mmCIF file of C-alpha atoms in Angstrom:
data_model
loop_
_atom_site.group_PDB
_atom_site.id
_atom_site.type_symbol
_atom_site.label_atom_id
_atom_site.label_comp_id
_atom_site.label_asym_id
_atom_site.label_seq_id
_atom_site.Cartn_x
_atom_site.Cartn_y
_atom_site.Cartn_z
ATOM 1 C CA UNK V 1158 17.993 3.871 -10.454
ATOM 2 C CA UNK V 1159 16.864 2.277 -7.428
ATOM 3 C CA UNK V 1160 19.409 2.485 -4.261
ATOM 4 C CA UNK V 1161 19.068 -1.040 -3.410
ATOM 5 C CA UNK V 1162 18.967 -1.298 0.113
ATOM 6 C CA UNK V 1163 17.456 -4.518 1.502
ATOM 7 C CA UNK V 1164 15.641 -5.700 4.683
ATOM 8 C CA UNK V 1165 14.546 -9.229 5.253
ATOM 9 C CA UNK V 1166 11.036 -9.184 6.347
ATOM 10 C CA UNK V 1167 9.948 -12.195 8.593
ATOM 11 C CA UNK V 1168 6.381 -12.222 10.465
ATOM 12 C CA UNK V 1169 4.377 -10.402 8.175
ATOM 13 C CA UNK V 1170 2.063 -13.395 7.102
ATOM 14 C CA UNK V 1171 -0.452 -12.040 4.206
ATOM 15 C CA UNK V 1172 -3.369 -13.921 5.455
ATOM 16 C CA UNK V 1173 -4.048 -13.802 9.764
ATOM 17 C CA UNK V 1174 -6.343 -17.285 9.667
ATOM 18 C CA UNK V 1175 -5.102 -19.920 6.936
ATOM 19 C CA UNK V 1176 -1.509 -21.510 7.169
ATOM 20 C CA UNK V 1177 -1.390 -21.157 3.989
ATOM 21 C CA UNK V 1178 -3.213 -18.998 1.710
ATOM 22 C CA UNK V 1179 -6.095 -20.009 -0.183
ATOM 23 C CA UNK V 1180 -5.482 -19.509 -3.924
ATOM 24 C CA UNK V 1181 -7.999 -18.380 -6.275
ATOM 25 C CA UNK V 1182 -9.938 -16.688 -9.564
ATOM 26 C CA UNK V 1183 -10.707 -13.657 -9.534
ATOM 27 C CA UNK V 1184 -14.109 -13.553 -11.546
ATOM 28 C CA UNK V 1185 -15.497 -10.012 -11.452
ATOM 29 C CA UNK V 1186 -15.808 -6.589 -8.534
ATOM 30 C CA UNK V 1187 -19.705 -5.921 -8.698
ATOM 31 C CA UNK V 1188 -18.240 -2.789 -6.026
ATOM 32 C CA UNK V 1189 -15.358 -1.418 -4.707
ATOM 33 C CA UNK V 1190 -15.174 -3.673 -2.375
ATOM 34 C CA UNK V 1191 -15.912 -7.540 -3.034
ATOM 35 C CA UNK V 1192 -14.820 -9.284 -5.170
ATOM 36 C CA UNK V 1193 -16.598 -12.329 -6.795
ATOM 37 C CA UNK V 1194 -14.136 -15.421 -7.292
ATOM 38 C CA UNK V 1195 -13.567 -18.758 -8.157
ATOM 39 C CA UNK V 1196 -12.253 -21.599 -6.198
ATOM 40 C CA UNK V 1197 -10.189 -24.580 -7.109
ATOM 41 C CA UNK V 1198 -12.780 -27.243 -7.014
ATOM 42 C CA UNK V 1199 -14.870 -24.526 -9.200
ATOM 43 C CA UNK V 1200 -16.914 -23.312 -6.217
ATOM 44 C CA UNK V 1201 -17.758 -19.566 -6.701
ATOM 45 C CA UNK V 1202 -17.035 -16.884 -3.682
ATOM 46 C CA UNK V 1203 -17.248 -13.873 -2.531
ATOM 47 C CA UNK V 1204 -14.171 -11.947 -1.143
ATOM 48 C CA UNK V 1205 -13.697 -8.740 0.019
ATOM 49 C CA UNK V 1206 -11.602 -6.511 -1.474
ATOM 50 C CA UNK V 1207 -9.806 -4.168 1.449
ATOM 51 C CA UNK V 1208 -8.558 -1.854 -0.855
ATOM 52 C CA UNK V 1209 -10.712 1.352 -1.862
ATOM 53 C CA UNK V 1210 -8.649 1.539 -5.939
ATOM 54 C CA UNK V 1211 -9.428 0.820 -9.024
ATOM 55 C CA UNK V 1212 -6.474 -2.084 -8.659
ATOM 56 C CA UNK V 1213 -6.492 -1.722 -13.015
ATOM 57 C CA UNK V 1214 -4.332 -3.747 -13.988
ATOM 58 C CA UNK V 1215 -4.395 -5.832 -11.325
ATOM 59 C CA UNK V 1216 -7.160 -7.353 -11.144
ATOM 60 C CA UNK V 1217 -7.619 -8.557 -14.741
ATOM 61 C CA UNK V 1218 -10.259 -11.500 -15.828
ATOM 62 C CA UNK V 1219 -9.860 -14.999 -14.392
ATOM 63 C CA UNK V 1220 -5.941 -13.666 -12.302
ATOM 64 C CA UNK V 1221 -4.710 -15.551 -9.970
ATOM 65 C CA UNK V 1222 -5.353 -14.407 -6.128
ATOM 66 C CA UNK V 1223 -4.977 -14.951 -2.428
ATOM 67 C CA UNK V 1224 -7.313 -15.574 0.022
ATOM 68 C CA UNK V 1225 -7.389 -15.647 4.198
ATOM 69 C CA UNK V 1226 -10.697 -17.253 5.303
ATOM 70 C CA UNK V 1227 -13.310 -18.252 5.599
ATOM 71 C CA UNK V 1228 -14.795 -15.916 8.002
ATOM 72 C CA UNK V 1229 -17.400 -17.318 9.674
ATOM 73 C CA UNK V 1230 -20.612 -14.964 9.887
ATOM 74 C CA UNK V 1231 -19.565 -12.084 7.184
ATOM 75 C CA UNK V 1232 -21.757 -11.528 4.544
ATOM 76 C CA UNK V 1233 -17.513 -12.413 2.769
ATOM 77 C CA UNK V 1234 -16.709 -14.969 3.941
ATOM 78 C CA UNK V 1235 -12.359 -14.185 2.131
ATOM 79 C CA UNK V 1236 -10.735 -11.650 2.046
ATOM 80 C CA UNK V 1237 -8.537 -11.010 -0.993
ATOM 81 C CA UNK V 1238 -4.679 -10.489 -0.010
ATOM 82 C CA UNK V 1239 -2.389 -10.408 -3.310
ATOM 83 C CA UNK V 1240 -3.491 -10.901 -6.661
ATOM 84 C CA UNK V 1241 -1.500 -12.130 -9.585
ATOM 85 C CA UNK V 1242 -0.934 -9.282 -12.198
ATOM 86 C CA UNK V 1243 1.667 -10.860 -15.958
ATOM 87 C CA UNK V 1244 4.040 -14.262 -15.106
ATOM 88 C CA UNK V 1245 4.886 -13.801 -11.718
ATOM 89 C CA UNK V 1246 4.354 -10.161 -10.008
ATOM 90 C CA UNK V 1247 2.425 -10.539 -6.787
ATOM 91 C CA UNK V 1248 0.657 -7.600 -5.806
ATOM 92 C CA UNK V 1249 -0.831 -6.817 -2.718
ATOM 93 C CA UNK V 1250 -4.558 -5.862 -2.298
ATOM 94 C CA UNK V 1251 -5.164 -5.089 1.187
ATOM 95 C CA UNK V 1252 -4.391 -1.120 1.447
ATOM 96 C CA UNK V 1253 -3.113 -1.482 5.746
ATOM 97 C CA UNK V 1254 0.114 -4.442 4.855
ATOM 98 C CA UNK V 1255 2.266 -0.945 4.399
ATOM 99 C CA UNK V 1256 1.147 -0.184 7.742
ATOM 100 C CA UNK V 1257 2.051 -3.870 9.398
ATOM 101 C CA UNK V 1258 5.323 -4.186 7.348
ATOM 102 C CA UNK V 1259 6.311 -0.590 8.196
ATOM 103 C CA UNK V 1260 7.048 -0.717 11.313
ATOM 104 C CA UNK V 1261 9.742 -3.445 10.706
ATOM 105 C CA UNK V 1262 11.104 -1.401 7.866
ATOM 106 C CA UNK V 1263 11.254 1.810 10.135
ATOM 107 C CA UNK V 1264 13.576 -0.752 13.300
ATOM 108 C CA UNK V 1265 15.942 -2.000 10.091
ATOM 109 C CA UNK V 1266 16.947 2.087 9.870
ATOM 110 C CA UNK V 1267 15.069 1.757 5.235
ATOM 111 C CA UNK V 1268 14.216 5.022 5.752
ATOM 112 C CA UNK V 1269 17.885 6.417 8.196
ATOM 113 C CA UNK V 1270 16.326 10.040 7.060
ATOM 114 C CA UNK V 1271 13.367 9.530 9.730
ATOM 115 C CA UNK V 1272 14.538 9.851 13.593
ATOM 116 C CA UNK V 1273 14.620 6.062 15.603
ATOM 117 C CA UNK V 1274 12.331 6.225 18.317
ATOM 118 C CA UNK V 1275 8.288 4.566 19.280
ATOM 119 C CA UNK V 1276 5.691 4.390 16.382
ATOM 120 C CA UNK V 1277 2.813 5.219 17.426
ATOM 121 C CA UNK V 1278 0.125 3.924 15.312
ATOM 122 C CA UNK V 1279 -2.687 5.966 14.062
ATOM 123 C CA UNK V 1280 -2.639 9.149 15.638
ATOM 124 C CA UNK V 1281 -4.915 12.389 15.293
ATOM 125 C CA UNK V 1282 -4.227 16.159 14.729
ATOM 126 C CA UNK V 1283 -6.418 19.134 13.156
ATOM 127 C CA UNK V 1284 -8.341 17.428 10.510
ATOM 128 C CA UNK V 1285 -6.654 14.016 9.586
ATOM 129 C CA UNK V 1286 -5.269 11.005 10.891
ATOM 130 C CA UNK V 1287 -1.873 9.881 10.419
ATOM 131 C CA UNK V 1288 -0.932 6.847 9.982
ATOM 132 C CA UNK V 1289 2.643 6.811 12.513
ATOM 133 C CA UNK V 1290 3.809 9.236 15.085
ATOM 134 C CA UNK V 1291 7.577 10.124 15.833
ATOM 135 C CA UNK V 1292 8.904 11.425 18.292
ATOM 136 C CA UNK V 1293 8.079 15.198 16.521
ATOM 137 C CA UNK V 1294 6.623 14.034 14.179
ATOM 138 C CA UNK V 1295 4.271 12.024 12.018
ATOM 139 C CA UNK V 1296 5.261 9.822 8.860
ATOM 140 C CA UNK V 1297 2.102 9.261 6.548
ATOM 141 C CA UNK V 1298 1.425 5.714 4.434
ATOM 142 C CA UNK V 1299 0.055 5.742 0.188
ATOM 143 C CA UNK V 1300 -0.188 1.777 -0.451
ATOM 144 C CA UNK V 1301 0.479 1.872 -4.005
ATOM 145 C CA UNK V 1302 -0.632 -0.684 -6.191
ATOM 146 C CA UNK V 1303 -0.741 1.044 -10.089
ATOM 147 C CA UNK V 1304 2.348 0.558 -11.988
ATOM 148 C CA UNK V 1305 3.524 1.249 -15.653
ATOM 149 C CA UNK V 1306 6.340 0.819 -17.166
ATOM 150 C CA UNK V 1307 8.554 -0.272 -14.696
ATOM 151 C CA UNK V 1308 6.642 2.704 -12.065
ATOM 152 C CA UNK V 1309 4.481 2.578 -9.481
ATOM 153 C CA UNK V 1310 1.179 5.747 -10.035
ATOM 154 C CA UNK V 1311 -0.297 6.693 -7.007
ATOM 155 C CA UNK V 1312 -3.604 7.317 -6.699
ATOM 156 C CA UNK V 1313 -5.030 5.115 -8.777
ATOM 157 C CA UNK V 1314 -8.471 7.228 -8.190
ATOM 158 C CA UNK V 1315 -9.412 10.722 -7.010
ATOM 159 C CA UNK V 1316 -8.041 11.285 -2.801
ATOM 160 C CA UNK V 1317 -9.295 14.656 -2.051
ATOM 161 C CA UNK V 1318 -7.891 12.578 1.662
ATOM 162 C CA UNK V 1319 -4.230 11.792 0.472
ATOM 163 C CA UNK V 1320 -4.216 16.021 -0.770
ATOM 164 C CA UNK V 1321 -5.365 16.730 2.527
ATOM 165 C CA UNK V 1322 -3.151 15.011 4.514
ATOM 166 C CA UNK V 1323 0.296 16.611 1.660
ATOM 167 C CA UNK V 1324 -1.284 20.297 2.594
ATOM 168 C CA UNK V 1325 -1.738 19.432 6.823
ATOM 169 C CA UNK V 1326 2.205 17.621 6.682
ATOM 170 C CA UNK V 1327 3.317 20.436 4.893
ATOM 171 C CA UNK V 1328 2.104 23.133 7.340
ATOM 172 C CA UNK V 1329 3.704 20.672 10.079
ATOM 173 C CA UNK V 1330 7.526 21.288 8.605
ATOM 174 C CA UNK V 1331 6.394 24.346 8.243
ATOM 175 C CA UNK V 1332 5.966 24.480 12.319
ATOM 176 C CA UNK V 1333 9.566 22.344 12.189
ATOM 177 C CA UNK V 1334 8.392 19.441 12.977
ATOM 178 C CA UNK V 1335 9.377 16.575 11.340
ATOM 179 C CA UNK V 1336 7.473 14.835 9.034
ATOM 180 C CA UNK V 1337 7.248 11.852 5.742
ATOM 181 C CA UNK V 1338 5.178 11.306 2.651
ATOM 182 C CA UNK V 1339 6.203 7.269 2.890
ATOM 183 C CA UNK V 1340 4.785 5.420 -0.795
ATOM 184 C CA UNK V 1341 4.789 1.674 -0.092
ATOM 185 C CA UNK V 1342 4.434 0.339 -3.357
ATOM 186 C CA UNK V 1343 3.060 -3.306 -2.715
ATOM 187 C CA UNK V 1344 5.253 -5.239 -6.432
ATOM 188 C CA UNK V 1345 8.684 -6.110 -6.643
ATOM 189 C CA UNK V 1346 8.085 -5.197 -10.525
ATOM 190 C CA UNK V 1347 8.992 -1.579 -10.340
ATOM 191 C CA UNK V 1348 11.868 0.969 -9.563
ATOM 192 C CA UNK V 1349 10.294 3.954 -9.066
ATOM 193 C CA UNK V 1350 7.038 5.825 -7.667
ATOM 194 C CA UNK V 1351 5.797 8.956 -9.420
ATOM 195 C CA UNK V 1352 1.670 10.366 -8.052
ATOM 196 C CA UNK V 1353 -0.187 9.864 -11.378
ATOM 197 C CA UNK V 1354 -1.171 13.705 -12.397
ATOM 198 C CA UNK V 1355 -3.872 12.355 -14.644
ATOM 199 C CA UNK V 1356 -6.087 10.506 -13.057
ATOM 200 C CA UNK V 1357 -5.759 13.527 -9.628
ATOM 201 C CA UNK V 1358 -3.516 16.354 -9.864
ATOM 202 C CA UNK V 1359 -5.017 17.302 -7.281
ATOM 203 C CA UNK V 1360 -2.896 15.276 -5.390
ATOM 204 C CA UNK V 1361 0.110 15.673 -7.275
ATOM 205 C CA UNK V 1362 0.006 19.495 -6.817
ATOM 206 C CA UNK V 1363 -0.657 18.783 -2.908
ATOM 207 C CA UNK V 1364 2.957 16.290 -2.889
ATOM 208 C CA UNK V 1365 4.583 18.679 -4.712
ATOM 209 C CA UNK V 1366 3.947 22.165 -2.388
ATOM 210 C CA UNK V 1367 4.415 19.303 1.024
ATOM 211 C CA UNK V 1368 7.987 18.558 -0.460
ATOM 212 C CA UNK V 1369 9.456 22.215 -0.869
ATOM 213 C CA UNK V 1370 7.680 23.251 2.363
ATOM 214 C CA UNK V 1371 10.239 20.693 3.940
ATOM 215 C CA UNK V 1372 7.891 17.105 4.277
ATOM 216 C CA UNK V 1373 10.220 14.029 2.914
ATOM 217 C CA UNK V 1374 8.958 11.931 0.056
ATOM 218 C CA UNK V 1375 10.209 9.026 0.261
ATOM 219 C CA UNK V 1376 9.599 5.180 -1.769
ATOM 220 C CA UNK V 1377 9.879 1.422 -1.085
ATOM 221 C CA UNK V 1378 9.134 -1.330 -2.951
ATOM 222 C CA UNK V 1379 8.202 -5.069 -1.461
ATOM 223 C CA UNK V 1380 8.620 -8.679 -2.634
ATOM 224 C CA UNK V 1381 5.484 -10.108 -1.626
ATOM 225 C CA UNK V 1382 5.855 -14.332 -2.126
ATOM 226 C CA UNK V 1383 2.239 -15.755 -2.148
ATOM 227 C CA UNK V 1384 3.023 -15.875 2.367
ATOM 228 C CA UNK V 1385 4.230 -12.284 2.326
ATOM 229 C CA UNK V 1386 6.837 -9.785 2.114
ATOM 230 C CA UNK V 1387 9.686 -11.304 2.179
ATOM 231 C CA UNK V 1388 12.368 -7.933 1.625
ATOM 232 C CA UNK V 1389 12.593 -4.659 0.552
ATOM 233 C CA UNK V 1390 14.059 -1.857 -0.990
ATOM 234 C CA UNK V 1391 14.467 1.703 -1.615
ATOM 235 C CA UNK V 1392 13.271 3.032 -4.799
ATOM 236 C CA UNK V 1393 12.898 7.090 -5.669
ATOM 237 C CA UNK V 1394 10.313 9.035 -5.680
ATOM 238 C CA UNK V 1395 9.907 11.000 -8.904
ATOM 239 C CA UNK V 1396 8.990 14.279 -9.023
#
């Protein structure tokens, strides 16, 4: 059962250039980082898709999407920032949006297991770059979009990098560092997160090894509106 710990979010818009997101319809995805979409005026344009995952179940023919831009001088003038799955659920399609939200969640104590203090982003340790350093530890975020039967699943494509991060965090935990993996589900229709062992069994093994070695494994779900995150709540990780 999800922990009903809600945090209001402000100042975290999905778009950066526009005061209002641009509504469009998804047509096709010729490669991982490009989507063809149709604007409401009937024009077909290219949109950058800043998410290397498959977005299985989220991007479907004709689904509603939200765009930022146009960005002058770019090959893809727009950026897809969210897609609507089903009738009511907006799913964030910008992987790094989780990194923008996390400092607000940390400051609001959505994750009281983590120490207070200033977060330092993009910190290199050994062969890895972790999303945040905090006090004497590190936090690695995993943005989650895939869901099945009310459970968010990570990853939706094989991630050797993700498994490596888990192992390096496990080694740090054994040395006494405070380290954590935090899953940020960019959708509100889930009540838990779990490793997707069918897609990437090695990541699931690495995550469980890390947890046994003392790495904190936590998760939250974001409710997204057309303008950005509205609130967050803690949900459990099913190991």
